[in-house]
Amino acid sequence: MSSSPAPATRRQKIAVATGTIGVLGAITAGSWLMIDGTIDVDLIGGGSIPAGEDCPTGTLSPVVPERVPVIVLNSTNEPGLAGDVAEELADREFRVASVDNDYFADTGFQAILRAGERGLRQAYTLQQHLPGALVDLDDRDGYSVDLVLGSEFAGLTDSEEIEMEPGRLDCSGSAG
């Protein structure tokens, strides 16, 4: 004797469909409110522009671009921006490790350089090509530097204008 489940009633089907549409609508609306900046992403652990309070104060010597592994990330709505910047960095002999997107609720910045303690010299070297870039230190162990492009990104500094001399990281983004 087999007992098959009772077929779903029309009301149950309508309730499931309505609930599914409602949940998808709420997720979509919430996503758009986060992108728009209406909902503060910091409340739920998303990205924010770093404050620069933990900026190293020591003098750093630059390294040759071939020793700077860069991950280029686009946080803007401009398609292909990260790819274009990655090509330009590769032309300057930086080691572009990957190109992808990143999400920030507020993209009103030029660029953010993320690096760990071991990658400070690499971040300093890359910052010479982006003097208005903010610096965000994280706990990564390697030498890689993330380059997050924001809506105020206006391009890399002309190669002829770059002086690769020892100096300090500018974590405020005030240069340039």
Tab-separated table of C-alpha atoms in Angstrom:
chain	number	residue	atom	x	y	z
A	1	MET	CA	0.000	0.000	0.000
A	2	SER	CA	1.601	3.260	-1.069
A	3	SER	CA	0.651	6.540	0.375
A	4	SER	CA	1.440	9.436	-1.899
A	5	PRO	CA	1.370	12.943	-0.523
A	6	ALA	CA	-1.805	14.857	-1.065
A	7	PRO	CA	-1.603	17.201	-4.050
A	8	ALA	CA	-1.027	20.830	-3.168
A	9	THR	CA	-4.125	22.894	-3.160
A	10	ARG	CA	-4.449	25.946	-5.349
A	11	ARG	CA	-4.224	28.205	-2.275
A	12	GLN	CA	-0.951	26.590	-1.193
A	13	LYS	CA	0.548	27.076	-4.652
A	14	ILE	CA	-0.510	30.734	-4.701
A	15	ALA	CA	0.895	31.254	-1.185
A	16	VAL	CA	4.268	29.722	-2.134
A	17	ALA	CA	4.483	31.760	-5.353
A	18	THR	CA	3.512	35.002	-3.581
A	19	GLY	CA	5.996	34.380	-0.769
A	20	THR	CA	8.807	33.626	-3.217
A	21	ILE	CA	8.122	36.765	-5.226
A	22	GLY	CA	7.964	38.813	-2.012
A	23	VAL	CA	11.314	37.512	-0.753
A	24	LEU	CA	13.007	38.109	-4.111
A	25	GLY	CA	11.531	41.621	-4.218
A	26	ALA	CA	12.807	42.405	-0.716
A	27	ILE	CA	16.311	41.150	-1.563
A	28	THR	CA	16.367	43.179	-4.786
A	29	ALA	CA	15.105	46.335	-3.038
A	30	GLY	CA	17.639	45.927	-0.233
A	31	SER	CA	20.480	45.450	-2.706
A	32	TRP	CA	19.534	48.589	-4.615
A	33	LEU	CA	19.282	50.589	-1.378
A	34	MET	CA	22.815	49.444	-0.439
A	35	ILE	CA	24.191	50.337	-3.870
A	36	ASP	CA	22.409	53.695	-3.706
A	37	GLY	CA	23.932	54.358	-0.276
A	38	THR	CA	20.563	54.650	1.489
A	39	ILE	CA	21.411	51.653	3.666
A	40	ASP	CA	24.814	52.010	5.341
A	41	VAL	CA	26.779	48.885	4.457
A	42	ASP	CA	29.017	49.349	7.521
A	43	LEU	CA	26.065	48.218	9.607
A	44	ILE	CA	26.269	44.783	8.025
A	45	GLY	CA	30.051	44.517	7.694
A	46	GLY	CA	30.525	45.724	4.129
A	47	GLY	CA	33.248	47.893	2.689
A	48	SER	CA	33.977	51.454	3.652
A	49	ILE	CA	36.666	53.946	2.893
A	50	PRO	CA	39.560	53.426	5.333
A	51	ALA	CA	40.344	56.164	7.813
A	52	GLY	CA	44.130	55.833	7.646
A	53	GLU	CA	44.681	55.955	11.412
A	54	ASP	CA	47.164	53.067	11.360
A	55	CYS	CA	49.393	54.531	8.672
A	56	PRO	CA	53.057	53.541	8.989
A	57	THR	CA	55.311	56.516	9.703
A	58	GLY	CA	58.623	55.053	8.560
A	59	THR	CA	60.419	55.898	5.344
A	60	LEU	CA	59.990	53.259	2.646
A	61	SER	CA	62.214	52.523	-0.327
A	62	PRO	CA	60.402	51.763	-3.565
A	63	VAL	CA	60.837	48.451	-5.362
A	64	VAL	CA	60.936	47.799	-9.101
A	65	PRO	CA	57.425	47.397	-10.548
A	66	GLU	CA	58.154	43.764	-11.502
A	67	ARG	CA	58.178	42.994	-7.761
A	68	VAL	CA	54.696	44.454	-7.167
A	69	PRO	CA	51.887	41.903	-7.586
A	70	VAL	CA	48.690	43.923	-8.089
A	71	ILE	CA	45.070	42.824	-7.928
A	72	VAL	CA	43.021	45.468	-9.768
A	73	LEU	CA	39.426	45.826	-8.550
A	74	ASN	CA	36.656	47.997	-9.994
A	75	SER	CA	34.130	49.405	-7.501
A	76	THR	CA	32.507	51.739	-10.043
A	77	ASN	CA	29.707	51.277	-12.548
A	78	GLU	CA	32.144	51.852	-15.417
A	79	PRO	CA	32.537	48.501	-17.191
A	80	GLY	CA	36.062	47.510	-18.140
A	81	LEU	CA	37.797	50.128	-15.980
A	82	ALA	CA	39.818	47.574	-14.017
A	83	GLY	CA	40.894	45.820	-17.214
A	84	ASP	CA	42.038	49.084	-18.793
A	85	VAL	CA	44.011	50.078	-15.686
A	86	ALA	CA	45.492	46.568	-15.444
A	87	GLU	CA	46.766	46.868	-19.021
A	88	GLU	CA	48.310	50.243	-18.249
A	89	LEU	CA	49.991	48.838	-15.125
A	90	ALA	CA	51.292	45.852	-17.100
A	91	ASP	CA	52.747	48.298	-19.645
A	92	ARG	CA	54.600	49.878	-16.702
A	93	GLU	CA	55.854	46.365	-15.838
A	94	PHE	CA	53.747	45.790	-12.702
A	95	ARG	CA	52.749	42.152	-12.162
A	96	VAL	CA	48.965	42.161	-12.544
A	97	ALA	CA	47.766	39.088	-10.648
A	98	SER	CA	44.045	39.432	-11.387
A	99	VAL	CA	41.230	41.794	-12.367
A	100	ASP	CA	37.821	41.730	-10.696
A	101	ASN	CA	35.066	43.822	-9.121
A	102	ASP	CA	34.767	45.024	-5.540
A	103	TYR	CA	31.817	46.517	-3.703
A	104	PHE	CA	31.812	49.732	-1.699
A	105	ALA	CA	28.668	51.656	-0.748
A	106	ASP	CA	30.565	54.919	-1.184
A	107	THR	CA	32.713	55.054	-4.300
A	108	GLY	CA	33.541	58.762	-3.978
A	109	PHE	CA	37.286	58.157	-3.841
A	110	GLN	CA	40.043	57.903	-6.432
A	111	ALA	CA	41.621	54.637	-5.370
A	112	ILE	CA	42.393	52.527	-2.330
A	113	LEU	CA	45.570	50.478	-1.946
A	114	ARG	CA	45.176	47.474	0.370
A	115	ALA	CA	48.313	45.775	1.603
A	116	GLY	CA	49.719	43.934	4.576
A	117	GLU	CA	52.869	44.678	6.579
A	118	ARG	CA	55.070	42.739	4.141
A	119	GLY	CA	53.671	44.661	1.160
A	120	LEU	CA	54.258	48.220	2.407
A	121	ARG	CA	57.117	48.892	-0.017
A	122	GLN	CA	55.023	47.521	-2.868
A	123	ALA	CA	52.086	49.746	-1.853
A	124	TYR	CA	54.422	52.742	-1.660
A	125	THR	CA	55.745	51.979	-5.147
A	126	LEU	CA	52.250	51.719	-6.594
A	127	GLN	CA	51.148	54.874	-4.761
A	128	GLN	CA	53.758	56.852	-6.696
A	129	HIS	CA	51.655	56.108	-9.784
A	130	LEU	CA	48.428	57.092	-7.931
A	131	PRO	CA	49.319	59.933	-5.527
A	132	GLY	CA	45.718	60.527	-4.408
A	133	ALA	CA	45.164	56.900	-3.395
A	134	LEU	CA	44.146	56.024	0.151
A	135	VAL	CA	46.014	53.211	1.904
A	136	ASP	CA	44.256	50.494	3.869
A	137	LEU	CA	46.423	48.077	5.841
A	138	ASP	CA	45.085	44.578	6.340
A	139	ASP	CA	46.459	41.382	7.834
A	140	ARG	CA	47.547	39.625	4.640
A	141	ASP	CA	50.875	37.852	4.808
A	142	GLY	CA	52.148	38.355	1.258
A	143	TYR	CA	53.469	41.181	-0.863
A	144	SER	CA	50.391	41.683	-3.050
A	145	VAL	CA	48.569	44.995	-3.240
A	146	ASP	CA	44.890	45.392	-4.045
A	147	LEU	CA	44.117	48.458	-6.133
A	148	VAL	CA	40.429	49.364	-5.680
A	149	LEU	CA	39.285	51.939	-8.231
A	150	GLY	CA	36.640	54.463	-7.163
A	151	SER	CA	34.355	56.820	-9.045
A	152	GLU	CA	36.850	59.722	-8.713
A	153	PHE	CA	39.596	57.759	-10.485
A	154	ALA	CA	41.117	60.009	-13.157
A	155	GLY	CA	43.972	57.834	-14.374
A	156	LEU	CA	47.547	57.005	-13.492
A	157	THR	CA	50.180	59.715	-13.161
A	158	ASP	CA	52.286	60.219	-16.283
A	159	SER	CA	55.351	57.981	-16.103
A	160	GLU	CA	57.675	60.920	-16.762
A	161	GLU	CA	56.436	62.716	-13.615
A	162	ILE	CA	57.154	59.834	-11.221
A	163	GLU	CA	60.232	60.117	-9.014
A	164	MET	CA	60.958	56.824	-7.332
A	165	GLU	CA	62.674	58.047	-4.182
A	166	PRO	CA	62.318	56.819	-0.591
A	167	GLY	CA	59.394	58.355	1.256
A	168	ARG	CA	56.322	57.720	3.367
A	169	LEU	CA	52.974	56.261	2.518
A	170	ASP	CA	50.195	58.848	2.347
A	171	CYS	CA	47.220	57.168	3.998
A	172	SER	CA	44.991	60.262	3.819
A	173	GLY	CA	44.767	60.423	0.027
A	174	SER	CA	45.595	64.131	0.205
A	175	ALA	CA	48.499	64.067	-2.261
A	176	GLY	CA	47.991	64.766	-5.913
